[in-house]
GROMACS .gro file of C-alpha atoms in nm:
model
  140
    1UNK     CA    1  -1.174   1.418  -0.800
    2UNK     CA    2  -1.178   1.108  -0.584
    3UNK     CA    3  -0.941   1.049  -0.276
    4UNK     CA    4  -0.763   0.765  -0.471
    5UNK     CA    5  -0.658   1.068  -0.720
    6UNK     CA    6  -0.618   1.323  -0.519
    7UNK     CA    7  -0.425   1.108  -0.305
    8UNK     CA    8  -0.186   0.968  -0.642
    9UNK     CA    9  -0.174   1.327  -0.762
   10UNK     CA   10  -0.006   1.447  -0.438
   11UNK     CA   11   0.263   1.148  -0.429
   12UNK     CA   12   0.347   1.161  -0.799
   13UNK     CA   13   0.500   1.486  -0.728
   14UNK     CA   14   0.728   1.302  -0.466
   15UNK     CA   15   1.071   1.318  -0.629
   16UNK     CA   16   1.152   0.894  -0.499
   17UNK     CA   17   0.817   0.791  -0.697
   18UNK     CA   18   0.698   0.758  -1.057
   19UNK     CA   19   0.396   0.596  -1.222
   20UNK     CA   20   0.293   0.297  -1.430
   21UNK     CA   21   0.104  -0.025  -1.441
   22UNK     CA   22   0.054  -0.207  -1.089
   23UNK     CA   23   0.218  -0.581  -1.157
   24UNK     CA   24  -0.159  -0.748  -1.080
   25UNK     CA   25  -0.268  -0.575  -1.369
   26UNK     CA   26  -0.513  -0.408  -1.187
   27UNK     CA   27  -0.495  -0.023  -1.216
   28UNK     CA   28  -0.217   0.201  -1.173
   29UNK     CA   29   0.123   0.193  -0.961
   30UNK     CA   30   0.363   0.404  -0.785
   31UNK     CA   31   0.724   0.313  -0.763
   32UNK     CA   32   1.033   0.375  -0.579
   33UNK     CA   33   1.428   0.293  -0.798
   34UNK     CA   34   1.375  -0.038  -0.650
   35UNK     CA   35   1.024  -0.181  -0.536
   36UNK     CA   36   0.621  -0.139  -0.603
   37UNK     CA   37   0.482   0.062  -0.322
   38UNK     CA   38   0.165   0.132  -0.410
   39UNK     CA   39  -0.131   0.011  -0.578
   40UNK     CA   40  -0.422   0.224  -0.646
   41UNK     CA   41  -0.680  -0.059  -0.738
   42UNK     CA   42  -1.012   0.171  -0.771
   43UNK     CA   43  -1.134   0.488  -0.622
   44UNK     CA   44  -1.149   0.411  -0.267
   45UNK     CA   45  -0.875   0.085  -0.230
   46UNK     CA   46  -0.492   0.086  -0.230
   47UNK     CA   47  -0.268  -0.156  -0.106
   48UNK     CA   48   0.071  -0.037   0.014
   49UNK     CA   49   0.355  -0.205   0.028
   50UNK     CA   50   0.561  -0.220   0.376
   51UNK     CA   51   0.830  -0.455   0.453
   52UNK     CA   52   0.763  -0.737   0.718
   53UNK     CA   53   0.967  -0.554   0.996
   54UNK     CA   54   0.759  -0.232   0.924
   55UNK     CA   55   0.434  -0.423   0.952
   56UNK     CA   56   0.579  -0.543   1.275
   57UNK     CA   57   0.711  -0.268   1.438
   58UNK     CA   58   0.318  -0.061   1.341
   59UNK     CA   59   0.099  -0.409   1.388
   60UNK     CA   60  -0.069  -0.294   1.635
   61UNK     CA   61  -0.140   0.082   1.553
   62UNK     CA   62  -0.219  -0.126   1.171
   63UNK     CA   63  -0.479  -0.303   1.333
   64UNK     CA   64  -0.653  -0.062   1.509
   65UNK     CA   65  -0.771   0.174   1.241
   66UNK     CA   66  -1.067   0.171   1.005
   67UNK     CA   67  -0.888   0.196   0.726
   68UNK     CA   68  -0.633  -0.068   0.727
   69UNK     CA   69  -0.710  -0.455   0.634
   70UNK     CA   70  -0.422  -0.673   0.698
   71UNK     CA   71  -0.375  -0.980   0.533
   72UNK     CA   72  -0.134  -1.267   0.748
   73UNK     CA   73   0.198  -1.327   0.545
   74UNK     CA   74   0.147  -1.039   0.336
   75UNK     CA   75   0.382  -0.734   0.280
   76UNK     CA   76   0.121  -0.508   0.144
   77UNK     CA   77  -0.153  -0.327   0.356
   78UNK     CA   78  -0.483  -0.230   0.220
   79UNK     CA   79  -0.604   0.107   0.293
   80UNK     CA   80  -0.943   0.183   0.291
   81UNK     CA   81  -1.015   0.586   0.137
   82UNK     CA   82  -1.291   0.660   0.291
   83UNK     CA   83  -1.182   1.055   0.400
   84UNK     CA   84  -0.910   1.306   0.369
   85UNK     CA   85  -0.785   1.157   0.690
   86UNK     CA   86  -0.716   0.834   0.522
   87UNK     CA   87  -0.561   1.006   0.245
   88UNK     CA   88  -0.263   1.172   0.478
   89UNK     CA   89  -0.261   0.777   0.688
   90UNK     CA   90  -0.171   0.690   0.322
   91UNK     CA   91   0.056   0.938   0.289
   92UNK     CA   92   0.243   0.899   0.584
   93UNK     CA   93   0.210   0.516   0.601
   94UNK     CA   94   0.386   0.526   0.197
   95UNK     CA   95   0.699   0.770   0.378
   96UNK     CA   96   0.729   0.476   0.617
   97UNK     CA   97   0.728   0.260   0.325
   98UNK     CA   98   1.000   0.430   0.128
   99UNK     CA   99   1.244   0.390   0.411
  100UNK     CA  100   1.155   0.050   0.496
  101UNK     CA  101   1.258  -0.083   0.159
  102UNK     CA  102   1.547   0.163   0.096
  103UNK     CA  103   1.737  -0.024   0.435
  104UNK     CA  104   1.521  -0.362   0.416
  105UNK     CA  105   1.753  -0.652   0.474
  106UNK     CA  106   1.704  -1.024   0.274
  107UNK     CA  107   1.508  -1.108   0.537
  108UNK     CA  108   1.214  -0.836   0.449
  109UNK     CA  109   1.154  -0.957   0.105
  110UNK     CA  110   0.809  -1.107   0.027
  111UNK     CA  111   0.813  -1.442  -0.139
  112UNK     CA  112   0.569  -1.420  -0.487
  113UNK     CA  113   0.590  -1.503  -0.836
  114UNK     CA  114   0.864  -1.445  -1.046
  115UNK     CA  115   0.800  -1.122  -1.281
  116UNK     CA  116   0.895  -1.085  -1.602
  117UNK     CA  117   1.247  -0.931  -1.524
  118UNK     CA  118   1.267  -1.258  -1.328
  119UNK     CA  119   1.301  -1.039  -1.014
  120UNK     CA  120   1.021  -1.192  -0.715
  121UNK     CA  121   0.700  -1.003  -0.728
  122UNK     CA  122   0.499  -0.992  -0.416
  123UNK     CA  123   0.123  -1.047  -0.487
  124UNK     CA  124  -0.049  -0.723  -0.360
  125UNK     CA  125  -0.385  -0.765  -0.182
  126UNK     CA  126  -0.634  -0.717  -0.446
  127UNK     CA  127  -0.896  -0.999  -0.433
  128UNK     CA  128  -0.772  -1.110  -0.094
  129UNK     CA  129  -0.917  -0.820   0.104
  130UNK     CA  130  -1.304  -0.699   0.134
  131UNK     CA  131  -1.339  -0.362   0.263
  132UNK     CA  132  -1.675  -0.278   0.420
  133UNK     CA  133  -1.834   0.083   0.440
  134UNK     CA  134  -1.764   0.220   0.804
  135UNK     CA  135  -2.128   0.228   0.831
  136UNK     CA  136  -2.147  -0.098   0.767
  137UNK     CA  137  -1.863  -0.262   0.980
  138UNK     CA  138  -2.017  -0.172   1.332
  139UNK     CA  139  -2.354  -0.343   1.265
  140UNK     CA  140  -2.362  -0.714   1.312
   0.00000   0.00000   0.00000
């Protein structure tokens, strides 16, 4: 079983999340009543979805870890599976996510295309992040 499994197994079995397509087409999705939180794009990459304050408030603790890539303007984090450690930063970053957008104000919306409820979608982070092996981001 890869992280990106073991890691969707474990949060399918939270009771504010269920399953089904991610909106960029791109593999599978985990939802909350009222937002995409996750995006589980392959076995190893997810992008999470955090509210603008909540990417604020964590920038800097964001930034400094291996396994986030940030995007500017973007509401969705990419997390990098690359250990069990990143799988419980995932975990914890998506509880942070859940109560970001269950008291997010106007204001923390993401701007995107409109979906086909005609609700805003926010464009996740696939094809706008490349993740590099550990290994491979020290050496330049």
């Amino acid at each position: 079983m890869t992280l990106a499994q073991r890691a969707f197994e474990r949060l399918l079995a939270w009771p504010d999340l269920s399953a089904g397509p991610a909106s960029c087409r791109t593999g599978r999705a985990l939802r909350s009543v009222r937002d995409e939180i996750i995006h589980f794009h392959s076995d190893r990459d997810v992008d999470l979805h955090l509210t603008h304050r909540a990417i604020q408030r964590f920038q800097y603790d964001l930034g400094g870890s291996t396994a986030i890539r940030l995007v500017p303007g973007s509401r969705w984090v990419t997390v990098h599976l690359d250990c069990d450690a990143d799988v419980d930063l995932l975990l914890s970053l998506t509880s942070i996510a859940l109560k970001a957008h269950q008291s997010r104000s106007p204001a923390d919306l993401a701007p995107g295309p409109t979906g086909t409820s005609g609700h805003s979608v926010p464009g996740c982070n696939f094809h706008r992040v490349t993740v590099l092996p550990r290994s491979a981001a020290g050496e330049a």
